[in-house]
Amino acid sequence: MATFLNDSPVFGPVRSRRLGLSLGVNMMPAAGKICSFDCLYCENGFNADRRCGEAHNDAATVLSALESRLREMSAAGELPDVITFAGNGEPTGAPEFPEAIAGAVRLRDTLAPSAKIAVLSNGTFADRPAVHDALMLVDDNILKLDTVDPNYIALLDRPTTPYDVEHQIETFASFGGHVIIQTMFLTGEHKGIDFDNTGDEYVAPWLAALDRIRPQEATIYTVARETPAPCLRKASPDVLDDIARRVEALSIPCQVSY
């Protein structure tokens, strides 16, 4: 199981399939994982294997480290394309996430004005007013919706807090288009259960949800690294391309990462 934890409070930069040269911001400690999902495909491993007794990073710690790294990158002549809030779990669950976003916007405007700010989130706290307002400040508000089937979500994403798909769709729609919906498509099995979500029984209702949300973009991707559940497999490029065409038929741009 070749999963990993990220450095904290800043990691990278790394070359992202979707975002370009990405400087990561980690609201979680380097010692473990704090997440409201426990996805079978998470590159950081299962929650139970990454338990951590440390608290989230506060905004001052994150912003001090971010400023230092941006100044180092500027001196080296290579600023990031994007500053990405991600890390070892769910960034929006950090108590000072809104303050960290506001400070990151100020630092970006001063030190790396061409960089975007992105948040990779499972969306479980996006209905909190302060989190919602913070996500409206970022350039790429990337929220997860792997399917709209509650049973499948319980098996694949394994939320650790109450999760209602209909409420999530309504919350995502409340951003008025300032949202990118991110979806993992995969095949394979785990403990004898088929996890292929590329068939029409999953894709058609997901497309209907996209039509309600009306995101600025959808980004669909598949397994790229080893997963903690070892029998999950990539969706094929042909399948992903077909799904992307169906998204674009709704007049929603779609980015594919194979």
Coordinates of C-alpha atoms in Angstrom, one line a residue, residues 144-254:
K144 CA -16.3 16.3 -5.2
L145 CA -19.4 14.4 -6.5
D146 CA -18.4 10.9 -7.4
T147 CA -22.0 9.8 -7.9
V148 CA -25.5 10.6 -6.7
D149 CA -26.2 7.0 -5.5
P150 CA -26.2 7.1 -1.7
N151 CA -25.3 3.4 -1.4
Y152 CA -22.3 3.8 -3.7
I153 CA -21.1 6.9 -1.8
A154 CA -21.3 4.9 1.4
L155 CA -19.2 2.2 -0.1
L156 CA -16.6 4.2 -2.0
D157 CA -16.3 7.7 -0.4
R158 CA -17.3 6.4 3.1
P159 CA -18.4 9.7 4.7
T160 CA -17.5 9.9 8.4
T161 CA -20.2 12.6 9.0
P162 CA -23.9 12.6 8.0
Y163 CA -24.1 13.0 4.2
D164 CA -27.2 13.7 2.2
V165 CA -26.7 13.7 -1.6
E166 CA -29.7 16.0 -2.3
H167 CA -28.4 18.5 0.2
Q168 CA -24.9 18.4 -1.4
I169 CA -26.4 19.1 -4.8
E170 CA -28.4 22.0 -3.5
T171 CA -25.3 23.4 -1.8
F172 CA -23.2 23.1 -4.9
A173 CA -25.9 24.8 -6.9
S174 CA -25.9 27.7 -4.4
F175 CA -22.5 28.8 -5.7
G176 CA -24.3 30.2 -8.8
G177 CA -21.8 28.5 -11.2
H178 CA -18.7 29.4 -9.2
V179 CA -17.8 25.7 -8.7
I180 CA -16.0 23.0 -10.5
I181 CA -17.4 19.5 -9.9
Q182 CA -14.7 16.8 -9.6
T183 CA -15.6 13.2 -10.1
M184 CA -13.6 10.0 -9.9
F185 CA -14.6 7.2 -12.3
L186 CA -13.1 3.8 -11.8
T187 CA -13.6 0.1 -12.1
G188 CA -12.5 -2.9 -10.1
E189 CA -13.7 -4.5 -6.9
H190 CA -13.1 -4.5 -3.2
K191 CA -14.2 -7.2 -0.8
G192 CA -16.2 -8.8 -3.5
I193 CA -18.2 -5.6 -4.4
D194 CA -18.1 -4.2 -7.9
F195 CA -17.1 -0.6 -7.9
D196 CA -17.5 0.3 -11.6
N197 CA -19.3 3.6 -11.7
T198 CA -18.9 4.2 -15.4
G199 CA -22.2 2.6 -16.5
D200 CA -25.4 4.5 -17.4
E201 CA -27.1 3.6 -14.1
Y202 CA -24.5 5.9 -12.4
V203 CA -23.6 8.3 -15.2
A204 CA -27.1 9.4 -16.2
P205 CA -28.3 10.6 -12.7
W206 CA -24.9 12.2 -12.2
L207 CA -25.4 14.2 -15.4
A208 CA -28.8 15.2 -14.2
A209 CA -27.2 16.6 -11.0
L210 CA -24.7 18.5 -13.1
D211 CA -27.5 20.1 -15.0
R212 CA -29.0 21.3 -11.8
I213 CA -25.7 22.5 -10.3
R214 CA -24.6 24.2 -13.6
P215 CA -20.9 24.3 -12.7
Q216 CA -18.4 26.4 -14.6
E217 CA -16.7 23.1 -15.4
A218 CA -16.6 19.4 -14.6
T219 CA -13.3 17.6 -14.2
I220 CA -13.4 13.8 -14.4
Y221 CA -10.4 11.7 -13.6
T222 CA -9.5 8.1 -12.7
V223 CA -7.0 6.2 -10.5
A224 CA -3.5 7.5 -11.0
R225 CA -1.6 6.1 -8.1
E226 CA -1.7 3.0 -5.9
T227 CA -4.9 3.0 -3.8
P228 CA -5.3 1.7 -0.2
A229 CA -7.9 -0.7 -1.6
P230 CA -5.7 -2.6 -4.0
C231 CA -8.2 -4.0 -6.5
L232 CA -9.5 -0.7 -7.8
R233 CA -8.7 0.0 -11.5
K234 CA -8.5 2.8 -14.0
A235 CA -11.5 3.7 -16.2
S236 CA -10.4 3.5 -19.8
P237 CA -9.7 6.6 -21.8
D238 CA -12.5 5.8 -24.3
V239 CA -15.0 5.6 -21.4
L240 CA -13.9 8.9 -19.9
D241 CA -14.0 10.6 -23.3
D242 CA -17.6 9.3 -23.8
I243 CA -18.6 10.7 -20.4
A244 CA -17.0 14.0 -21.2
R245 CA -18.9 14.3 -24.5
R246 CA -22.2 13.8 -22.5
V247 CA -21.2 16.5 -20.1
E248 CA -20.3 18.9 -22.9
A249 CA -23.7 18.1 -24.5
L250 CA -25.1 20.0 -21.5
S251 CA -23.0 23.0 -22.4
I252 CA -20.8 22.4 -19.5
P253 CA -17.0 22.3 -20.2
C254 CA -15.3 19.1 -19.2

